[in-house]
Short mmCIF file of C-alpha atoms and ligand atoms in Angstrom, two decimals:
data_model
loop_
_atom_site.label_atom_id
_atom_site.label_comp_id
_atom_site.label_asym_id
_atom_site.label_seq_id
_atom_site.Cartn_x
_atom_site.Cartn_y
_atom_site.Cartn_z
CA UNK Q 1 48.76 14.72 -80.45
CA UNK Q 2 46.47 17.05 -78.57
CA UNK Q 3 43.21 18.09 -80.13
CA UNK Q 4 41.06 21.14 -79.24
CA UNK Q 5 37.99 18.98 -78.56
CA UNK Q 6 39.85 16.26 -76.68
CA UNK Q 7 42.23 16.04 -73.73
CA UNK Q 8 40.31 18.70 -71.79
CA UNK Q 9 40.73 19.18 -68.06
CA UNK Q 10 37.81 17.59 -66.17
CA UNK Q 11 34.78 19.83 -65.71
CA UNK Q 12 34.51 20.46 -61.98
CA UNK Q 13 31.29 20.41 -59.96
CA UNK Q 14 31.82 24.11 -59.19
CA UNK Q 15 32.09 24.91 -62.89
CA UNK Q 16 28.97 22.86 -63.63
CA UNK Q 17 27.09 24.73 -60.87
CA UNK Q 18 28.26 28.09 -62.21
CA UNK Q 19 26.78 27.24 -65.63
CA UNK Q 20 23.49 26.37 -63.92
CA UNK Q 21 23.59 29.76 -62.19
CA UNK Q 22 24.08 31.52 -65.53
CA UNK Q 23 21.07 29.71 -66.97
CA UNK Q 24 19.03 30.65 -63.88
CA UNK Q 25 19.91 34.31 -64.50
CA UNK Q 26 18.83 33.98 -68.12
CA UNK Q 27 15.43 32.81 -66.82
CA UNK Q 28 15.31 35.45 -64.04
CA UNK Q 29 14.43 32.61 -61.69
CA UNK Q 30 15.11 31.87 -58.05
CA UNK Q 31 13.92 28.29 -58.56
CA UNK Q 32 16.33 25.38 -58.72
CA UNK Q 33 17.78 25.07 -62.21
CA UNK Q 34 19.05 21.67 -63.24
CA UNK Q 35 21.12 21.14 -66.34
CA UNK Q 36 20.18 17.86 -67.93
CA UNK Q 37 22.60 15.80 -69.96
CA UNK Q 38 20.68 15.30 -73.16
CA UNK Q 39 18.51 16.98 -75.75
CA UNK Q 40 15.46 18.79 -74.33
CA UNK Q 41 13.24 15.73 -74.69
CA UNK Q 42 15.10 14.33 -71.64
CA UNK Q 43 13.86 16.92 -69.09
CA UNK Q 44 10.53 17.23 -70.93
CA UNK Q 45 9.88 13.53 -70.35
CA UNK Q 46 11.60 13.41 -66.94
CA UNK Q 47 9.47 16.26 -65.58
CA UNK Q 48 6.21 14.64 -66.69
CA UNK Q 49 7.15 11.19 -65.40
CA UNK Q 50 8.33 12.74 -62.13
CA UNK Q 51 5.26 14.87 -61.50
CA UNK Q 52 2.40 12.81 -62.96
CA UNK Q 53 0.89 9.50 -61.92
CA UNK Q 54 -2.43 7.68 -61.69
CA UNK Q 55 -3.73 10.33 -59.27
CA UNK Q 56 -3.06 13.18 -61.69
CA UNK Q 57 -5.70 14.95 -63.76
CA UNK Q 58 -3.99 16.84 -66.54
CA UNK Q 59 -5.06 19.52 -68.96
CA UNK Q 60 -2.81 18.99 -71.98
CA UNK Q 61 -2.83 21.90 -74.42
CA UNK Q 62 -2.06 20.94 -78.01
CA UNK Q 63 -0.94 23.74 -80.32
CA UNK Q 64 1.52 21.65 -82.33
CA UNK Q 65 3.27 18.27 -82.44
CA UNK Q 66 4.94 18.44 -79.00
CA UNK Q 67 1.63 18.76 -77.16
CA UNK Q 68 0.59 15.46 -78.68
CA UNK Q 69 3.71 13.78 -77.31
CA UNK Q 70 3.19 15.20 -73.81
CA UNK Q 71 -0.35 13.80 -73.76
CA UNK Q 72 1.02 10.37 -74.67
CA UNK Q 73 3.54 10.47 -71.80
CA UNK Q 74 0.88 11.66 -69.34
CA UNK Q 75 -1.45 8.80 -70.33
CA UNK Q 76 1.45 6.38 -70.06
CA UNK Q 77 1.95 7.59 -66.45
CA UNK Q 78 -1.66 6.67 -65.70
CA UNK Q 79 -2.92 10.25 -65.53
CA UNK Q 80 -6.42 11.22 -66.61
CA UNK Q 81 -5.81 13.58 -69.53
CA UNK Q 82 -8.08 16.20 -71.04
CA UNK Q 83 -6.65 17.42 -74.33
CA UNK Q 84 -7.35 20.99 -75.39
CA UNK Q 85 -6.39 21.19 -79.05
CA UNK Q 86 -6.48 24.45 -80.97
CA UNK Q 87 -5.84 24.86 -84.72
CA UNK Q 88 -2.12 25.22 -85.45
CA UNK Q 89 -2.66 28.63 -87.07
CA UNK Q 90 -3.82 30.17 -83.76
CA UNK Q 91 -2.81 30.39 -80.10
CA UNK Q 92 -4.70 29.08 -77.09
CA UNK Q 93 -6.30 31.73 -74.84
CA UNK Q 94 -6.45 32.02 -71.06
CA UNK Q 95 -10.26 31.97 -71.38
CA UNK Q 96 -10.12 28.54 -73.03
CA UNK Q 97 -7.97 27.28 -70.14
CA UNK Q 98 -10.44 28.72 -67.61
CA UNK Q 99 -13.33 27.00 -69.41
CA UNK Q 100 -11.50 23.69 -69.13
CA UNK Q 101 -11.02 24.26 -65.37
CA UNK Q 102 -14.74 25.05 -64.99
CA UNK Q 103 -15.63 21.84 -66.82
CA UNK Q 104 -13.10 19.67 -64.94
CA UNK Q 105 -12.34 21.29 -61.57
CA UNK Q 106 -10.18 18.29 -60.60
CA UNK Q 107 -7.43 19.32 -63.05
CA UNK Q 108 -4.18 19.57 -61.05
CA UNK Q 109 -1.58 19.67 -63.85
CA UNK Q 110 -1.35 21.79 -66.99
CA UNK Q 111 1.09 21.11 -69.83
CA UNK Q 112 1.71 23.77 -72.43
CA UNK Q 113 4.21 24.51 -75.19
CA UNK Q 114 5.17 28.19 -75.14
CA UNK Q 115 6.25 28.62 -78.78
CA UNK Q 116 6.20 25.94 -81.45
CA UNK Q 117 9.01 26.13 -84.00
CA UNK Q 118 7.21 23.41 -85.97
CA UNK Q 119 4.00 25.39 -86.45
CA UNK Q 120 5.18 28.97 -85.82
CA UNK Q 121 2.72 29.94 -83.10
CA UNK Q 122 3.26 31.24 -79.58
CA UNK Q 123 0.92 31.19 -76.60
CA UNK Q 124 0.19 33.97 -74.04
CA UNK Q 125 1.88 32.28 -71.09
CA UNK Q 126 1.68 35.24 -68.68
CA UNK Q 127 -2.15 35.30 -68.85
CA UNK Q 128 -2.44 31.53 -68.86
CA UNK Q 129 -0.12 31.36 -65.85
CA UNK Q 130 -2.45 33.62 -63.89
CA UNK Q 131 -5.38 31.33 -64.61
CA UNK Q 132 -3.37 28.23 -63.70
CA UNK Q 133 -2.16 29.78 -60.45
CA UNK Q 134 -5.69 30.86 -59.50
CA UNK Q 135 -6.83 27.26 -60.03
CA UNK Q 136 -3.86 25.86 -58.11
CA UNK Q 137 -2.64 23.38 -60.74
CA UNK Q 138 1.02 22.56 -61.36
CA UNK Q 139 2.21 24.35 -64.51
CA UNK Q 140 4.59 22.60 -66.94
CA UNK Q 141 6.00 24.62 -69.85
CA UNK Q 142 8.09 23.70 -72.89
CA UNK Q 143 10.05 26.88 -73.57
CA UNK Q 144 12.63 25.28 -75.88
CA UNK Q 145 11.55 27.36 -78.88
CA UNK Q 146 10.89 30.58 -76.98
CA UNK Q 147 13.98 31.04 -74.81
CA UNK Q 148 16.16 33.68 -76.43
CA UNK Q 149 13.45 34.68 -78.91
CA UNK Q 150 10.90 36.15 -76.46
CA UNK Q 151 10.65 36.59 -72.66
CA UNK Q 152 10.56 33.38 -70.62
CA UNK Q 153 9.83 34.21 -66.96
CA UNK Q 154 8.98 31.14 -64.88
CA UNK Q 155 8.82 33.01 -61.54
CA UNK Q 156 6.68 35.92 -62.76
CA UNK Q 157 4.35 33.55 -64.62
CA UNK Q 158 4.06 30.87 -61.93
CA UNK Q 159 5.61 28.12 -64.05
CA UNK Q 160 6.57 25.12 -61.88
CA UNK Q 161 8.52 23.14 -64.47
CA UNK Q 162 10.10 25.18 -67.26
CA UNK Q 163 12.18 23.29 -69.81
CA UNK Q 164 14.64 24.96 -72.18
CA UNK Q 165 17.13 23.83 -74.79
CA UNK Q 166 19.95 25.88 -76.28
CA UNK Q 167 19.67 24.76 -79.91
CA UNK Q 168 17.09 27.23 -81.16
CA UNK Q 169 17.14 30.98 -80.43
CA UNK Q 170 20.06 30.67 -77.99
CA UNK Q 171 22.25 29.54 -80.88
CA UNK Q 172 23.82 26.85 -78.72
CA UNK Q 173 24.30 23.08 -78.52
CA UNK Q 174 21.49 20.53 -78.84
CA UNK Q 175 22.87 17.83 -76.57
CA UNK Q 176 22.23 19.54 -73.26
CA UNK Q 177 19.14 21.19 -71.77
CA UNK Q 178 17.78 22.59 -68.52
CA UNK Q 179 14.69 22.69 -66.35
CA UNK Q 180 13.71 25.07 -63.57
CA UNK Q 181 11.78 23.39 -60.78
CA UNK Q 182 9.60 25.12 -58.17
CA UNK Q 183 9.36 23.96 -54.55
CA UNK Q 184 5.79 22.87 -55.31
CA UNK Q 185 6.95 20.71 -58.20
CA UNK Q 186 9.64 19.07 -56.05
CA UNK Q 187 7.00 18.31 -53.41
CA UNK Q 188 4.70 16.78 -56.05
CA UNK Q 189 7.52 14.57 -57.31
CA UNK Q 190 8.64 13.54 -53.83
CA UNK Q 191 5.07 12.43 -53.08
CA UNK Q 192 4.79 10.49 -56.35
CA UNK Q 193 5.65 6.80 -55.82
CA UNK Q 194 5.89 6.40 -59.63
CA UNK Q 195 8.50 9.15 -60.11
CA UNK Q 196 11.61 7.67 -61.78
CA UNK Q 197 14.52 7.03 -59.43
CA UNK Q 198 18.00 5.71 -60.14
CA UNK Q 199 17.13 6.46 -63.74
CA UNK Q 200 18.46 8.78 -66.42
CA UNK Q 201 14.96 10.32 -66.46
CA UNK Q 202 15.01 11.06 -62.73
CA UNK Q 203 15.01 14.71 -61.69
CA UNK Q 204 14.66 13.60 -58.04
CA UNK Q 205 18.02 11.83 -58.17
CA UNK Q 206 19.60 15.18 -58.99
CA UNK Q 207 17.56 16.98 -56.33
CA UNK Q 208 18.61 14.59 -53.58
CA UNK Q 209 22.18 13.87 -54.56
CA UNK Q 210 23.25 17.10 -56.28
CA UNK Q 211 21.14 20.05 -55.08
CA UNK Q 212 20.51 18.90 -51.50
CA UNK Q 213 24.18 17.94 -51.21
CA UNK Q 214 25.20 21.54 -51.92
CA UNK Q 215 26.15 20.81 -55.57
CA UNK Q 216 29.50 19.35 -54.57
CA UNK Q 217 29.46 16.01 -56.39
CA UNK Q 218 28.07 15.24 -59.84
CA UNK Q 219 26.03 12.08 -60.32
CA UNK Q 220 28.04 10.97 -63.31
CA UNK Q 221 30.63 12.29 -65.76
CA UNK Q 222 29.33 15.53 -67.21
CA UNK Q 223 28.81 15.98 -70.96
CA UNK Q 224 31.81 18.22 -71.03
CA UNK Q 225 31.80 19.52 -74.59
CA UNK Q 226 28.11 20.32 -74.43
CA UNK Q 227 28.52 22.04 -71.06
CA UNK Q 228 31.34 24.21 -72.39
CA UNK Q 229 29.28 25.00 -75.50
CA UNK Q 230 26.27 25.88 -73.33
CA UNK Q 231 28.42 28.17 -71.22
CA UNK Q 232 29.87 29.85 -74.33
CA UNK Q 233 26.40 30.36 -75.77
CA UNK Q 234 25.02 31.92 -72.57
CA UNK Q 235 28.08 34.16 -72.27
CA UNK Q 236 27.56 35.26 -75.89
CA UNK Q 237 23.93 36.13 -75.08
CA UNK Q 238 25.04 38.05 -71.97
CA UNK Q 239 27.53 40.00 -74.08
CA UNK Q 240 25.04 40.85 -76.84
CA UNK Q 241 22.30 41.41 -74.25
CA UNK Q 242 19.24 39.17 -73.98
CA UNK Q 243 16.96 42.03 -75.05
CA UNK Q 244 19.01 42.59 -78.21
CA UNK Q 245 18.93 38.88 -79.03
CA UNK Q 246 15.15 38.86 -78.60
CA UNK Q 247 14.78 42.01 -80.72
CA UNK Q 248 16.76 40.37 -83.50
CA UNK Q 249 14.30 37.47 -83.52
CA UNK Q 250 11.26 39.77 -83.43
CA UNK Q 251 12.62 41.83 -86.34
CA UNK Q 252 13.38 38.70 -88.39
CA UNK Q 253 9.85 37.40 -87.77
CA UNK Q 254 8.23 40.71 -88.70
CA UNK Q 255 10.31 40.99 -91.88
CA UNK Q 256 9.40 37.44 -92.87
CA UNK Q 257 5.66 38.06 -92.38
CA UNK Q 258 5.88 41.19 -94.52
CA UNK Q 259 8.00 39.45 -97.14
CA UNK Q 260 5.54 36.56 -97.43
CA UNK Q 261 2.84 38.90 -98.69
CA UNK Q 262 5.29 40.34 -101.23
CA UNK Q 263 5.84 36.81 -102.59
CA UNK Q 264 2.33 37.18 -103.97
CA UNK Q 265 0.75 34.27 -105.77
CA UNK Q 266 -1.45 33.43 -102.78
CA UNK Q 267 1.30 32.92 -100.19
CA UNK Q 268 0.30 33.97 -96.67
CA UNK Q 269 1.58 33.69 -93.12
CA UNK Q 270 0.45 30.33 -91.70
CA UNK Q 271 -0.38 31.90 -88.32
CA UNK Q 272 -3.17 34.42 -88.93
CA UNK Q 273 -2.57 36.95 -86.14
CA UNK Q 274 0.86 38.54 -85.74
CA UNK Q 275 0.35 38.42 -81.95
CA UNK Q 276 0.12 34.61 -82.13
CA UNK Q 277 3.18 34.28 -84.40
CA UNK Q 278 6.35 33.04 -82.70
CA UNK Q 279 9.46 35.24 -82.99
CA UNK Q 280 11.60 32.09 -83.25
CA UNK Q 281 10.37 30.91 -86.67
CA UNK Q 282 7.83 31.98 -89.27
CA UNK Q 283 5.61 29.53 -91.11
CA UNK Q 284 4.08 30.25 -94.53
CA UNK Q 285 1.10 28.66 -96.18
CA UNK Q 286 1.64 27.83 -99.84
CA UNK Q 287 -1.20 28.41 -102.30
CA UNK Q 288 -3.32 25.45 -103.39
CA UNK Q 289 -1.44 23.47 -106.02
CA UNK Q 290 2.02 24.58 -104.84
CA UNK Q 291 3.82 21.76 -103.02
CA UNK Q 292 5.76 23.30 -100.11
CA UNK Q 293 8.33 20.50 -99.87
CA UNK Q 294 9.14 20.78 -103.61
CA UNK Q 295 9.64 24.56 -103.34
CA UNK Q 296 11.88 24.14 -100.29
CA UNK Q 297 13.88 21.40 -102.01
CA UNK Q 298 14.56 23.66 -105.02
CA UNK Q 299 15.52 26.61 -102.77
CA UNK Q 300 17.88 24.43 -100.72
CA UNK Q 301 19.42 22.92 -103.86
CA UNK Q 302 20.44 26.47 -104.81
CA UNK Q 303 21.73 27.27 -101.29
CA UNK Q 304 21.84 24.50 -98.65
CA UNK Q 305 22.80 26.98 -95.92
CA UNK Q 306 19.38 28.71 -95.89
CA UNK Q 307 17.25 28.18 -92.74
CA UNK Q 308 14.33 26.70 -94.71
CA UNK Q 309 12.30 23.55 -94.10
CA UNK Q 310 8.95 22.17 -95.14
CA UNK Q 311 6.35 21.42 -92.48
CA UNK Q 312 6.50 18.00 -90.81
CA UNK Q 313 4.20 15.11 -91.69
CA UNK Q 314 0.92 16.12 -93.30
CA UNK Q 315 2.02 19.78 -93.27
CA UNK Q 316 4.83 19.10 -95.79
CA UNK Q 317 2.55 19.95 -98.71
CA UNK Q 318 1.22 23.28 -97.44
CA UNK Q 319 3.74 24.74 -94.95
CA UNK Q 320 7.16 26.32 -95.38
CA UNK Q 321 9.15 27.09 -92.25
CA UNK Q 322 11.67 29.93 -92.14
CA UNK Q 323 13.79 28.99 -89.14
CA UNK Q 324 15.25 32.44 -88.54
CA UNK Q 325 16.70 31.61 -85.13
CA UNK Q 326 20.07 31.78 -83.44
CA UNK Q 327 22.70 33.03 -85.90
CA UNK Q 328 20.00 33.09 -88.65
CA UNK Q 329 17.95 35.73 -86.79
CA UNK Q 330 19.06 38.51 -89.13
CA UNK Q 331 17.38 40.55 -91.85
CA UNK Q 332 20.03 39.31 -94.31
CA UNK Q 333 19.12 35.73 -93.64
CA UNK Q 334 15.41 36.52 -94.06
CA UNK Q 335 16.01 38.39 -97.34
CA UNK Q 336 18.12 35.53 -98.74
CA UNK Q 337 15.47 33.00 -97.73
CA UNK Q 338 12.66 34.94 -99.37
CA UNK Q 339 14.68 35.55 -102.57
CA UNK Q 340 15.48 31.84 -102.77
CA UNK Q 341 11.78 31.00 -102.37
CA UNK Q 342 10.90 33.49 -105.11
CA UNK Q 343 13.46 31.94 -107.46
CA UNK Q 344 12.30 28.41 -106.61
CA UNK Q 345 8.72 29.40 -107.43
CA UNK Q 346 9.73 30.92 -110.76
CA UNK Q 347 11.56 27.66 -111.60
CA UNK Q 348 8.62 25.44 -110.63
C1 LIG G 401 12.72 22.20 -81.08
C2 LIG G 401 11.79 21.92 -80.00
C3 LIG G 401 12.06 20.93 -79.05
C4 LIG G 401 13.29 20.09 -79.11
O1 LIG G 401 13.26 19.26 -80.21
P1 LIG G 401 14.39 19.08 -81.30
O2 LIG G 401 13.60 18.94 -82.58
O3 LIG G 401 15.09 17.84 -80.93
O4 LIG G 401 15.26 20.27 -81.33
C5 LIG G 401 11.12 20.74 -78.05
N1 LIG G 401 10.00 21.47 -77.98
C6 LIG G 401 9.71 22.43 -78.88
C7 LIG G 401 8.46 23.20 -78.74
C8 LIG G 401 10.60 22.68 -79.91
O5 LIG G 401 10.30 23.62 -80.82
#
């Protein structure tokens, strides 16, 4: 018996390349765009291991949990790492980046998370990119939680390695991801004797055997279902219009911030300044004595389909996340989430 998810015709190299081209258009980039066959952690780790080594001096910006992970990978590669950590309720500024350059002029790599779904903040990448370009460092950006929710412009911002995943604001699959790579970043990797090769983490393998070969032969069997889902999700964004998709996220975020104050009882947006709040997801701080994870559990017991979660780790007590992204980036979804939180509080 045939099945809609099985018995598909093979995905051709030309089809694979055309999906890469669609993703490149979504990023308004002329750089090489590689689709990577795994969740976004694959290119996030592959790009760091490809570009960094014992000769690297990295400025690693920490505005949430992912920054911590990037620092660990960089140290594991032998790089000298200066961490710049800012409180999770704020964003980093270009001035703070410039101060770090003044203190450590040898910095030649900067890692930054654009928006953090886990903490609800977003960083001013355009301004930071200017500072990084003026200094001459390679610029690595995790845009997984920003793509689709706010502009992501690697070329305009001078980003050398820009990683995206489809599972957040793009409303797409989680098992496939992409990275745009500048000529400078390829040169850095090619000169790095520690860059992974003949490895699932290797971006250079794809450069040499896929891109340089004119994208005629894939390195291995493509993740066909994920590729088709990625294509469908980019086509859906093209049809709705990227600007409309981003506006939906901005409106959902604004409505959530307003609604938080109406919850009363000492609830407030976790990220103080609206300009530092990510359009992809809004985080709330619960009042002292109100356990965020208990409130979320009661709200989800009433309606498991709501895009609610408690903060991760130590934040589970004080942070509620409204993950109004992808199909949940609607005012309806925000209203239902806030009503459920109100009811859960009344119950508690
Ligand atoms: C969501 C996200 C990722 C990908 O992680 P998953 O939890 O596996 O979806 C990577 N970076 C950032 C900043 C994210 O928000």
